[in-house]
mmCIF file of C-alpha atoms in Angstrom:
data_model
loop_
_atom_site.group_PDB
_atom_site.id
_atom_site.type_symbol
_atom_site.label_atom_id
_atom_site.label_comp_id
_atom_site.label_asym_id
_atom_site.label_seq_id
_atom_site.Cartn_x
_atom_site.Cartn_y
_atom_site.Cartn_z
ATOM 1 C CA MET A 10 -0.272 0.021 0.059
ATOM 2 C CA THR A 11 1.249 2.937 -0.850
ATOM 3 C CA ALA A 12 0.990 5.675 1.479
ATOM 4 C CA SER A 13 -0.207 9.325 1.057
ATOM 5 C CA HIS A 14 1.130 12.197 1.477
ATOM 6 C CA PRO A 15 0.369 15.990 1.325
ATOM 7 C CA PRO A 16 0.701 18.259 -1.736
ATOM 8 C CA LEU A 17 3.696 20.098 -2.095
ATOM 9 C CA ARG A 18 3.918 23.973 -0.134
ATOM 10 C CA SER A 19 3.961 26.243 -3.424
ATOM 11 C CA PHE A 20 4.117 29.831 -1.423
ATOM 12 C CA GLY A 21 7.379 30.243 1.602
ATOM 13 C CA ARG A 22 7.402 31.731 4.710
ATOM 14 C CA ILE A 23 3.313 31.734 6.512
ATOM 15 C CA LYS A 24 4.520 34.871 8.456
ATOM 16 C CA SER A 25 7.683 37.190 8.925
ATOM 17 C CA ARG A 26 7.228 40.656 11.380
ATOM 18 C CA SER A 27 4.422 41.039 14.181
ATOM 19 C CA ILE A 28 0.900 42.134 12.577
ATOM 20 C CA LYS A 29 0.263 45.615 13.710
ATOM 21 C CA PRO A 30 -2.920 45.665 16.576
ATOM 22 C CA ARG A 31 -5.231 47.185 14.202
ATOM 23 C CA GLN A 32 -4.369 44.278 11.841
ATOM 24 C CA ALA A 33 -4.238 42.610 14.484
ATOM 25 C CA ALA A 34 -7.992 42.941 15.736
ATOM 26 C CA LEU A 35 -9.082 42.061 12.001
ATOM 27 C CA MET A 36 -7.753 39.294 12.023
ATOM 28 C CA ASP A 37 -10.197 37.971 14.617
ATOM 29 C CA THR A 38 -13.530 39.880 13.210
ATOM 30 C CA LEU A 39 -13.360 40.491 9.949
ATOM 31 C CA LEU A 40 -11.631 37.761 8.445
ATOM 32 C CA PRO A 41 -13.906 35.257 10.261
ATOM 33 C CA ALA A 42 -16.646 37.192 8.957
ATOM 34 C CA ILE A 43 -15.392 36.663 5.208
ATOM 35 C CA ARG A 44 -14.025 33.536 4.713
ATOM 36 C CA PRO A 45 -15.922 31.442 2.109
ATOM 37 C CA PRO A 46 -17.775 28.808 3.424
ATOM 38 C CA ASP A 47 -16.250 25.020 4.593
ATOM 39 C CA GLY A 48 -17.298 22.552 2.639
ATOM 40 C CA ALA A 49 -18.456 22.807 -1.103
ATOM 41 C CA PHE A 50 -20.000 26.264 -2.142
ATOM 42 C CA ASP A 51 -20.912 28.319 -5.481
ATOM 43 C CA PRO A 52 -19.051 31.443 -5.503
ATOM 44 C CA ARG A 53 -21.275 33.539 -7.250
ATOM 45 C CA GLY A 54 -23.743 32.764 -4.045
ATOM 46 C CA LEU A 55 -21.712 34.626 -1.630
ATOM 47 C CA LYS A 56 -22.639 37.489 -2.498
ATOM 48 C CA ASP A 57 -26.282 38.833 -3.351
ATOM 49 C CA GLY A 58 -26.539 40.436 -6.692
ATOM 50 C CA ALA A 59 -23.207 39.386 -7.415
ATOM 51 C CA THR A 60 -22.251 39.762 -11.997
ATOM 52 C CA GLU A 61 -19.605 37.679 -11.656
ATOM 53 C CA ALA A 62 -17.009 35.806 -9.550
ATOM 54 C CA TRP A 63 -13.206 36.293 -9.497
ATOM 55 C CA LEU A 64 -10.745 34.607 -8.054
ATOM 56 C CA GLU A 65 -6.903 36.146 -7.012
ATOM 57 C CA ILE A 66 -4.622 33.710 -5.772
ATOM 58 C CA GLY A 67 -1.481 34.791 -3.950
ATOM 59 C CA PHE A 68 -3.117 38.632 -3.513
ATOM 60 C CA GLY A 69 -0.110 39.116 -1.560
ATOM 61 C CA GLY A 70 -1.080 42.381 0.740
ATOM 62 C CA GLY A 71 -4.109 42.886 -0.535
ATOM 63 C CA GLU A 72 -3.693 46.471 -2.787
ATOM 64 C CA HIS A 73 -4.732 44.644 -6.433
ATOM 65 C CA MET A 74 -7.489 43.187 -4.745
ATOM 66 C CA ALA A 75 -9.052 45.551 -2.686
ATOM 67 C CA ALA A 76 -8.833 48.534 -6.046
ATOM 68 C CA GLN A 77 -10.433 46.186 -7.962
ATOM 69 C CA ALA A 78 -12.870 45.204 -5.914
ATOM 70 C CA ALA A 79 -13.666 48.924 -5.691
ATOM 71 C CA ARG A 80 -13.542 49.283 -9.645
ATOM 72 C CA ARG A 81 -16.415 46.900 -10.038
ATOM 73 C CA PRO A 82 -18.531 46.757 -6.763
ATOM 74 C CA ASP A 83 -20.693 44.366 -9.085
ATOM 75 C CA VAL A 84 -18.219 41.155 -8.840
ATOM 76 C CA LEU A 85 -17.827 38.949 -6.024
ATOM 77 C CA ILE A 86 -13.808 38.237 -5.348
ATOM 78 C CA ILE A 87 -11.958 35.979 -3.245
ATOM 79 C CA GLY A 88 -8.826 36.327 -2.294
ATOM 80 C CA ALA A 89 -6.383 33.667 -1.418
ATOM 81 C CA GLU A 90 -3.533 34.054 0.392
ATOM 82 C CA PRO A 91 -1.478 31.658 3.477
ATOM 83 C CA PHE A 92 1.222 34.947 4.564
ATOM 84 C CA GLN A 93 -0.834 36.067 7.630
ATOM 85 C CA ASN A 94 0.926 39.748 7.342
ATOM 86 C CA GLY A 95 -0.349 39.618 3.729
ATOM 87 C CA VAL A 96 -3.678 39.472 4.948
ATOM 88 C CA ALA A 97 -3.715 40.803 7.698
ATOM 89 C CA SER A 98 -2.877 44.217 4.787
ATOM 90 C CA ALA A 99 -6.107 43.164 2.976
ATOM 91 C CA LEU A 100 -8.298 43.377 5.575
ATOM 92 C CA ARG A 101 -6.769 46.892 6.421
ATOM 93 C CA HIS A 102 -7.722 47.708 2.475
ATOM 94 C CA LEU A 103 -11.198 45.979 3.040
ATOM 95 C CA ASP A 104 -11.336 47.732 6.360
ATOM 96 C CA GLU A 105 -10.912 51.327 4.865
ATOM 97 C CA GLN A 106 -12.614 51.229 2.127
ATOM 98 C CA GLN A 107 -15.337 49.369 3.631
ATOM 99 C CA LEU A 108 -15.535 46.640 0.498
ATOM 100 C CA ASP A 109 -17.806 43.751 1.169
ATOM 101 C CA ASN A 110 -17.413 42.754 -2.121
ATOM 102 C CA VAL A 111 -14.752 40.632 -1.244
ATOM 103 C CA ARG A 112 -14.346 36.989 0.516
ATOM 104 C CA ILE A 113 -10.189 35.817 2.109
ATOM 105 C CA HIS A 114 -9.141 32.075 1.830
ATOM 106 C CA ASP A 115 -6.469 32.174 4.534
ATOM 107 C CA GLY A 116 -4.873 29.220 3.587
ATOM 108 C CA ASP A 117 -3.467 27.268 0.681
ATOM 109 C CA VAL A 118 -5.662 27.689 -2.675
ATOM 110 C CA ARG A 119 -5.591 24.114 -3.925
ATOM 111 C CA GLU A 120 -7.942 22.945 -0.929
ATOM 112 C CA LEU A 121 -10.159 26.417 -1.482
ATOM 113 C CA ILE A 122 -10.441 25.322 -5.439
ATOM 114 C CA ALA A 123 -10.999 21.978 -4.481
ATOM 115 C CA ARG A 124 -14.371 22.870 -3.392
ATOM 116 C CA MET A 125 -15.965 25.076 -5.912
ATOM 117 C CA PRO A 126 -18.311 24.126 -8.849
ATOM 118 C CA ASP A 127 -17.247 23.636 -12.972
ATOM 119 C CA ALA A 128 -17.591 26.754 -15.049
ATOM 120 C CA SER A 129 -17.922 29.068 -11.583
ATOM 121 C CA LEU A 130 -15.711 31.845 -12.101
ATOM 122 C CA ASP A 131 -15.478 34.570 -14.785
ATOM 123 C CA ARG A 132 -12.288 35.189 -13.792
ATOM 124 C CA ALA A 133 -8.727 34.402 -12.214
ATOM 125 C CA PHE A 134 -5.309 35.954 -11.536
ATOM 126 C CA ILE A 135 -1.881 35.254 -10.469
ATOM 127 C CA LEU A 136 -0.078 37.730 -9.761
ATOM 128 C CA PHE A 137 3.878 37.082 -9.566
ATOM 129 C CA PRO A 138 3.735 34.186 -7.147
ATOM 130 C CA ASP A 139 6.413 33.182 -5.377
ATOM 131 C CA PRO A 140 8.931 31.452 -8.385
ATOM 132 C CA TRP A 141 11.521 29.188 -6.778
ATOM 133 C CA PRO A 142 13.959 30.439 -9.268
ATOM 134 C CA LYS A 143 16.480 27.547 -8.086
ATOM 135 C CA ALA A 144 15.323 24.265 -10.712
ATOM 136 C CA ARG A 145 15.700 21.835 -7.668
ATOM 137 C CA HIS A 146 12.859 23.479 -6.418
ATOM 138 C CA ASN A 147 10.456 24.223 -9.672
ATOM 139 C CA LYS A 148 8.453 22.149 -8.129
ATOM 140 C CA ARG A 149 7.427 23.905 -5.869
ATOM 141 C CA ARG A 150 5.432 26.392 -7.872
ATOM 142 C CA LEU A 151 1.947 27.022 -8.079
ATOM 143 C CA ILE A 152 1.378 26.720 -11.718
ATOM 144 C CA GLN A 153 1.818 23.203 -12.204
ATOM 145 C CA ASP A 154 0.188 20.776 -14.723
ATOM 146 C CA GLU A 155 -2.912 19.840 -12.428
ATOM 147 C CA THR A 156 -3.514 23.510 -11.086
ATOM 148 C CA VAL A 157 -3.940 24.687 -14.773
ATOM 149 C CA GLY A 158 -6.601 21.716 -15.579
ATOM 150 C CA GLU A 159 -8.252 22.369 -11.860
ATOM 151 C CA LEU A 160 -8.295 26.542 -13.582
ATOM 152 C CA ALA A 161 -10.083 24.899 -16.693
ATOM 153 C CA ARG A 162 -12.070 23.049 -14.339
ATOM 154 C CA LEU A 163 -13.460 26.590 -13.280
ATOM 155 C CA LEU A 164 -13.388 28.838 -16.070
ATOM 156 C CA ARG A 165 -16.224 29.009 -18.127
ATOM 157 C CA PRO A 166 -15.838 29.528 -21.747
ATOM 158 C CA GLY A 167 -15.083 32.557 -23.021
ATOM 159 C CA ALA A 168 -13.576 33.690 -19.263
ATOM 160 C CA ALA A 169 -9.290 34.951 -18.923
ATOM 161 C CA LEU A 170 -6.831 34.111 -16.505
ATOM 162 C CA ARG A 171 -4.210 37.120 -15.922
ATOM 163 C CA PHE A 172 -0.546 36.091 -14.894
ATOM 164 C CA ALA A 173 2.115 37.994 -14.857
ATOM 165 C CA SER A 174 5.846 37.378 -13.436
ATOM 166 C CA ASP A 175 8.811 39.426 -13.623
ATOM 167 C CA TRP A 176 11.037 36.295 -13.845
ATOM 168 C CA ALA A 177 11.280 35.109 -17.631
ATOM 169 C CA ASP A 178 11.987 31.250 -16.693
ATOM 170 C CA TYR A 179 8.595 31.185 -14.916
ATOM 171 C CA VAL A 180 7.087 32.996 -17.748
ATOM 172 C CA ASP A 181 8.587 30.290 -20.238
ATOM 173 C CA TRP A 182 7.106 27.943 -17.860
ATOM 174 C CA THR A 183 3.476 29.208 -17.999
ATOM 175 C CA LEU A 184 3.288 29.889 -21.129
ATOM 176 C CA GLU A 185 3.620 26.512 -22.473
ATOM 177 C CA ARG A 186 1.949 24.296 -18.890
ATOM 178 C CA VAL A 187 -1.092 26.515 -19.856
ATOM 179 C CA LEU A 188 -0.625 26.422 -23.328
ATOM 180 C CA LYS A 189 -0.332 22.162 -22.713
ATOM 181 C CA ASP A 190 -3.901 21.511 -20.939
ATOM 182 C CA GLY A 191 -5.246 22.746 -24.303
ATOM 183 C CA ARG A 192 -8.623 24.749 -23.390
ATOM 184 C CA PHE A 193 -6.995 28.002 -22.693
ATOM 185 C CA GLY A 194 -6.528 30.061 -25.719
ATOM 186 C CA TRP A 195 -3.343 32.973 -26.257
ATOM 187 C CA PRO A 196 -4.137 36.108 -28.006
ATOM 188 C CA ALA A 197 -1.468 38.067 -27.882
ATOM 189 C CA GLU A 198 -0.153 39.311 -31.518
ATOM 190 C CA GLN A 199 2.778 41.398 -30.240
ATOM 191 C CA VAL A 200 5.533 42.306 -27.591
ATOM 192 C CA ALA A 201 3.589 45.356 -26.590
ATOM 193 C CA ASP A 202 0.060 42.771 -25.675
ATOM 194 C CA TRP A 203 3.100 40.860 -23.133
ATOM 195 C CA ARG A 204 5.297 43.941 -22.206
ATOM 196 C CA ASP A 205 3.072 46.332 -20.901
ATOM 197 C CA PRO A 206 0.931 46.630 -18.010
ATOM 198 C CA PRO A 207 -2.824 45.795 -19.578
ATOM 199 C CA ALA A 208 -5.088 48.887 -19.282
ATOM 200 C CA ASP A 209 -7.128 47.684 -15.993
ATOM 201 C CA HIS A 210 -3.780 46.842 -14.020
ATOM 202 C CA ILE A 211 -2.805 47.834 -10.488
ATOM 203 C CA THR A 212 0.795 47.908 -9.851
ATOM 204 C CA THR A 213 1.846 46.643 -6.180
ATOM 205 C CA ARG A 214 4.382 47.507 -4.303
ATOM 206 C CA TYR A 215 5.924 44.559 -4.457
ATOM 207 C CA GLU A 216 5.896 44.527 -8.626
ATOM 208 C CA GLU A 217 7.581 47.762 -7.999
ATOM 209 C CA LYS A 218 10.366 46.696 -6.069
ATOM 210 C CA ARG A 219 12.234 44.392 -9.759
ATOM 211 C CA LEU A 220 12.994 41.583 -7.522
ATOM 212 C CA GLY A 221 12.881 39.385 -10.215
ATOM 213 C CA ASP A 222 15.769 39.198 -13.056
ATOM 214 C CA CYS A 223 13.424 41.058 -15.880
ATOM 215 C CA ALA A 224 10.932 43.544 -16.870
ATOM 216 C CA PRO A 225 7.639 42.375 -16.155
ATOM 217 C CA VAL A 226 5.401 40.204 -18.337
ATOM 218 C CA PHE A 227 1.367 39.942 -18.379
ATOM 219 C CA LEU A 228 0.047 36.392 -19.845
ATOM 220 C CA ASP A 229 -3.793 36.639 -20.406
ATOM 221 C CA PHE A 230 -5.382 33.956 -21.395
ATOM 222 C CA VAL A 231 -9.080 33.215 -22.568
ATOM 223 C CA ARG A 232 -10.767 29.953 -21.652
ATOM 224 C CA LEU A 233 -11.659 28.318 -25.108
#
């Protein structure tokens, strides 16, 4: 009998510095109120009147997620982030802007998406995920065949998937695996289509640090 093993973690630290008192209070009060429910659920049912459901995987400090939610109050956005300091920061953004169309999963996104039904998402973002640049660590990258397959299952036909990275190898890795799945198209026609930030992109503090080995690249895929 083969022993079962938990999936490899695709993220690094869970927590770094101490969380500020105000944010810690939001972790105790706001976070429990906006977590997705346990068990199977349809994201469109998490907010009355929501016209679409979006997912952001690894939202960092939450700036992008909060800005998108403010722009589109008719959209329910689920954010997944295991890094507790990032969750605390996102909660501050939501509280300050009084945004009620965001739900937060403070853990591994793979556990979350396994509970969601087919074709239940209208858009997904994966922005500057941990690149795991050493070859021996590539297996820890979020973008794997299994993850792409789950995203293809969750995204309805015509839905958008945006991946961004400033690590050239991870861009190539992602392009290869997403297109290999066969259920996504990549309509880019010229260099500007992946080199220029998309019109609706919100630049975050992490992106501005330019920690990678190339200028940011934006891959906008479409679910076929």
